[in-house]
GROMACS .gro file of C-alpha atoms in nm:
model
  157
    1UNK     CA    1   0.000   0.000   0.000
    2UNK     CA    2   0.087   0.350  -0.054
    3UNK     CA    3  -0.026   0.697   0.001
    4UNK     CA    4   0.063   1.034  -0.132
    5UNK     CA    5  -0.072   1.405  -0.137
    6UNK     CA    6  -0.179   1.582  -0.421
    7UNK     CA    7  -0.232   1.966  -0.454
    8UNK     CA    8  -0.289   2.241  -0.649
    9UNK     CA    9  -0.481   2.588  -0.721
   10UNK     CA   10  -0.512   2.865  -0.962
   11UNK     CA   11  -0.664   3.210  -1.003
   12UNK     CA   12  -0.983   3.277  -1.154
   13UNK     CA   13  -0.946   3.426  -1.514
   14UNK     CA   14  -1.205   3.754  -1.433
   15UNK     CA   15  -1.132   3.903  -1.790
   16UNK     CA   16  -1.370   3.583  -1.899
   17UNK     CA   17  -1.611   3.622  -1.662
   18UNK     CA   18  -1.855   3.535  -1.665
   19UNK     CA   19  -1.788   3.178  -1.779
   20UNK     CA   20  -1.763   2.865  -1.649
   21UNK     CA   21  -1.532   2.662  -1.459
   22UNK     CA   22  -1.388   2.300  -1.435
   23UNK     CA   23  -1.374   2.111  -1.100
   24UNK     CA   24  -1.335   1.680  -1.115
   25UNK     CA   25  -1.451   1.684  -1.438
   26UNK     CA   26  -1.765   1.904  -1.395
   27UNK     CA   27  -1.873   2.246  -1.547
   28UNK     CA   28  -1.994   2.517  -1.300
   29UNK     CA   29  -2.149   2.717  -1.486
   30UNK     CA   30  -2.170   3.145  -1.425
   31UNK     CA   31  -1.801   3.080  -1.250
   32UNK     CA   32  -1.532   3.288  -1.442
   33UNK     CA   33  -1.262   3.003  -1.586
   34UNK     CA   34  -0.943   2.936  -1.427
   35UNK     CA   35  -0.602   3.135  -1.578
   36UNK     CA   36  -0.372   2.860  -1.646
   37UNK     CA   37  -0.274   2.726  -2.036
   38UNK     CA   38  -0.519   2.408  -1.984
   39UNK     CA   39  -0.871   2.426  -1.866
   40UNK     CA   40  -0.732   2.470  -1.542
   41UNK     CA   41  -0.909   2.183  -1.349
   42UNK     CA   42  -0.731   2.189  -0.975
   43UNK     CA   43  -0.915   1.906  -0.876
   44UNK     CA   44  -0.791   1.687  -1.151
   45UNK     CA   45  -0.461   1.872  -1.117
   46UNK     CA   46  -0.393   1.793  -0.755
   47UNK     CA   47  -0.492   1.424  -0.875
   48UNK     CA   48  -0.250   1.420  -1.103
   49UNK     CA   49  -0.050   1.511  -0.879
   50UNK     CA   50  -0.088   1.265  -0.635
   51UNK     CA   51  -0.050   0.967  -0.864
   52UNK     CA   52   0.285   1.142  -0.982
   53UNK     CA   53   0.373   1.113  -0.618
   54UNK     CA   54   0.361   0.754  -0.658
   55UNK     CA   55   0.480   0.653  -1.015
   56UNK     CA   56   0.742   0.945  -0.903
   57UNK     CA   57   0.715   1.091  -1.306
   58UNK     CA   58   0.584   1.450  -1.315
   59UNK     CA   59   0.306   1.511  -1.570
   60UNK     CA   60   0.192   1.830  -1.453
   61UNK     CA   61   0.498   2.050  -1.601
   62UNK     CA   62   0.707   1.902  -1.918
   63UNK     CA   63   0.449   1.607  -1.997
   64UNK     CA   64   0.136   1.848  -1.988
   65UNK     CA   65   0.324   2.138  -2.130
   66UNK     CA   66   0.376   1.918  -2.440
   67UNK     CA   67   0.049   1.805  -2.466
   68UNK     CA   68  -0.060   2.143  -2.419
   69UNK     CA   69   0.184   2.270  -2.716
   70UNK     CA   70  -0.023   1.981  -2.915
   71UNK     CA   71  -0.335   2.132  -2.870
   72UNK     CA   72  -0.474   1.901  -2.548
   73UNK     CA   73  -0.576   2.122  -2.282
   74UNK     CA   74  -0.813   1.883  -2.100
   75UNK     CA   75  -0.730   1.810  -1.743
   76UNK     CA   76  -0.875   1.410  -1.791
   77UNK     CA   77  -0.572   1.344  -2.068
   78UNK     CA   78  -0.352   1.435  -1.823
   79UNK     CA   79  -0.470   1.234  -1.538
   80UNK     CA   80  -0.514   0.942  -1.797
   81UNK     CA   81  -0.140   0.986  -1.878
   82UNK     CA   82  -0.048   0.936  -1.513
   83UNK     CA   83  -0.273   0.681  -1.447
   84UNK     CA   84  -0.117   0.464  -1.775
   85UNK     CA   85   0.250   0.501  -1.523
   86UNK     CA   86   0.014   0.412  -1.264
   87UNK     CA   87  -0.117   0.091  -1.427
   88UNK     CA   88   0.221   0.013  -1.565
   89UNK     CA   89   0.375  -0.053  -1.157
   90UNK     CA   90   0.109  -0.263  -1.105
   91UNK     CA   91  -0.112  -0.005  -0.871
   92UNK     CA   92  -0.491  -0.003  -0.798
   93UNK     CA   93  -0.640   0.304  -0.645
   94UNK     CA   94  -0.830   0.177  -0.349
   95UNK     CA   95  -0.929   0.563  -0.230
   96UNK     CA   96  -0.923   0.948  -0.278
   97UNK     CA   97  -1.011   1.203  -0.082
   98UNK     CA   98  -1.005   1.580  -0.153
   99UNK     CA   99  -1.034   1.915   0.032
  100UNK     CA  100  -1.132   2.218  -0.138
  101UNK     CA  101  -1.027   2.537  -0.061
  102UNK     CA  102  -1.270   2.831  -0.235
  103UNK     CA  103  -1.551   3.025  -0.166
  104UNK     CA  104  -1.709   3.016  -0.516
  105UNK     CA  105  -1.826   2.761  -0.675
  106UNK     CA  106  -2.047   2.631  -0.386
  107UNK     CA  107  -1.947   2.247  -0.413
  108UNK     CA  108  -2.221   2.142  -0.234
  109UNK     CA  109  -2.509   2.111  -0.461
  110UNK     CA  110  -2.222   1.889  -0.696
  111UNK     CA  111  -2.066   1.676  -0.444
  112UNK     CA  112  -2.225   1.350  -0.600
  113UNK     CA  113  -2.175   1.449  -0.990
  114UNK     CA  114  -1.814   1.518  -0.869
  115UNK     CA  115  -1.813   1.173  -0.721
  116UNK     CA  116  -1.935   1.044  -1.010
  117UNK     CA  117  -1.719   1.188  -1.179
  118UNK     CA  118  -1.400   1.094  -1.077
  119UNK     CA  119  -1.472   0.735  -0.953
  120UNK     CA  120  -1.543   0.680  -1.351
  121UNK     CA  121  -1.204   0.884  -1.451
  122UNK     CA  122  -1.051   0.666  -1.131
  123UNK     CA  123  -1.180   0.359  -1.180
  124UNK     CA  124  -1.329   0.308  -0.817
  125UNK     CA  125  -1.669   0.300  -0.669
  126UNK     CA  126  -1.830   0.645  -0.579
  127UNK     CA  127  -1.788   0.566  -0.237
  128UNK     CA  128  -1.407   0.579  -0.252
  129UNK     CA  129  -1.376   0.925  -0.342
  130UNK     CA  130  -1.431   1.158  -0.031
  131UNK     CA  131  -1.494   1.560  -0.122
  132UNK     CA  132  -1.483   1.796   0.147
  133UNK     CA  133  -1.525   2.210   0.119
  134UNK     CA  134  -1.424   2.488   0.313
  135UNK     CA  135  -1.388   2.908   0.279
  136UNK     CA  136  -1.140   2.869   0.508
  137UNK     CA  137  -1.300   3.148   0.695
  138UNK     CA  138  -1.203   3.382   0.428
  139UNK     CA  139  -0.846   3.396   0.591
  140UNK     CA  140  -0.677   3.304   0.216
  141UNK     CA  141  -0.721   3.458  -0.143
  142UNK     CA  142  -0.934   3.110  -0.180
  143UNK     CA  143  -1.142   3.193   0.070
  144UNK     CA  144  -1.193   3.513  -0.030
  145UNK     CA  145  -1.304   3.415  -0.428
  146UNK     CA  146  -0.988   3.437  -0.587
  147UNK     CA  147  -0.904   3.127  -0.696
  148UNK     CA  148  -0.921   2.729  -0.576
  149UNK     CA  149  -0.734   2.546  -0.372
  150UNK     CA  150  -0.753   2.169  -0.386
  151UNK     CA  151  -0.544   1.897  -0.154
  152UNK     CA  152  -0.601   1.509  -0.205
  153UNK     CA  153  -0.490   1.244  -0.038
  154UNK     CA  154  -0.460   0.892  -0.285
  155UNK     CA  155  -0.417   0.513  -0.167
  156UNK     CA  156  -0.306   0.278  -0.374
  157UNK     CA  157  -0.281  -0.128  -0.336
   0.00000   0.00000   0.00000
């Protein structure tokens, strides 16, 4: 068994807004877009993340900039590219669980699509992905609407 932490955030894009953002896989819509030179998903990001922690081969940086260069800016080909290194070792994800850090998009009302979501992206059952949400009190720029902050936590067998 192993573990390993995941994270990462981004700004909102306000010259979009309004527009819609990316979080797991699913659209919030009337949510300005993330600035970053993919869609900007954190949640899949701080995945991606995690199973790099693991396979211990970045995507997020060379691997994704390439892709990126090549005209893929979806957040699921990057995770997919990880999860082939994943698969490759001989790991199975047994559980994830995330912590978001933002206070826009409520999460709430999509907890279960983003379940859904990334158990199917994953490979698990929807009750092996965890998704918590906080404001942090407003004491960050996340809190305060600025941007996302996601942390995950993966275990693999």
């Amino acid at each position: 068994m192993k573990v390993s932490i995941g994270q990462d955030s981004h700004r909102f894009d306000e010259e979009n807004a309004p527009g819609s953002c990316l979080l797991g896989g699913v659209l919030f819509e009337g949510v300005p877009p993330f600035s970053a030179n993919s869609d900007g998903d954190v949640v899949l990001h701080a995945v991606t993340n995690a199973v790099s922690g693991i396979t211990c081969r970045n995507i997020l940086g060379p691997v994704a900039d390439r892709m990126c260069r090549a005209g893929i800016r979806d957040s699921r080909a990057y995770l997919a590219e990880a999860l082939k290194d994943l698969e490759r070792l001989g790991h199975r994800i047994s559980h994830l669980s995330l912590t978001i850090e933002g206070k826009r998009p409520k999460i709430g009302p999509k907890t279960e699509e983003m379940r859904a979501s990334l158990a199917a992206l994953l490979g698990i059952r929807e009750d092996s992905v965890g998704i918590t949400a906080t404001t942090g009190e407003g004491l960050t720029d996340f809190g305060r609407g600025l941007g996302v902050s996601v942390f995950c936590i993966l275990t693999v067998e």
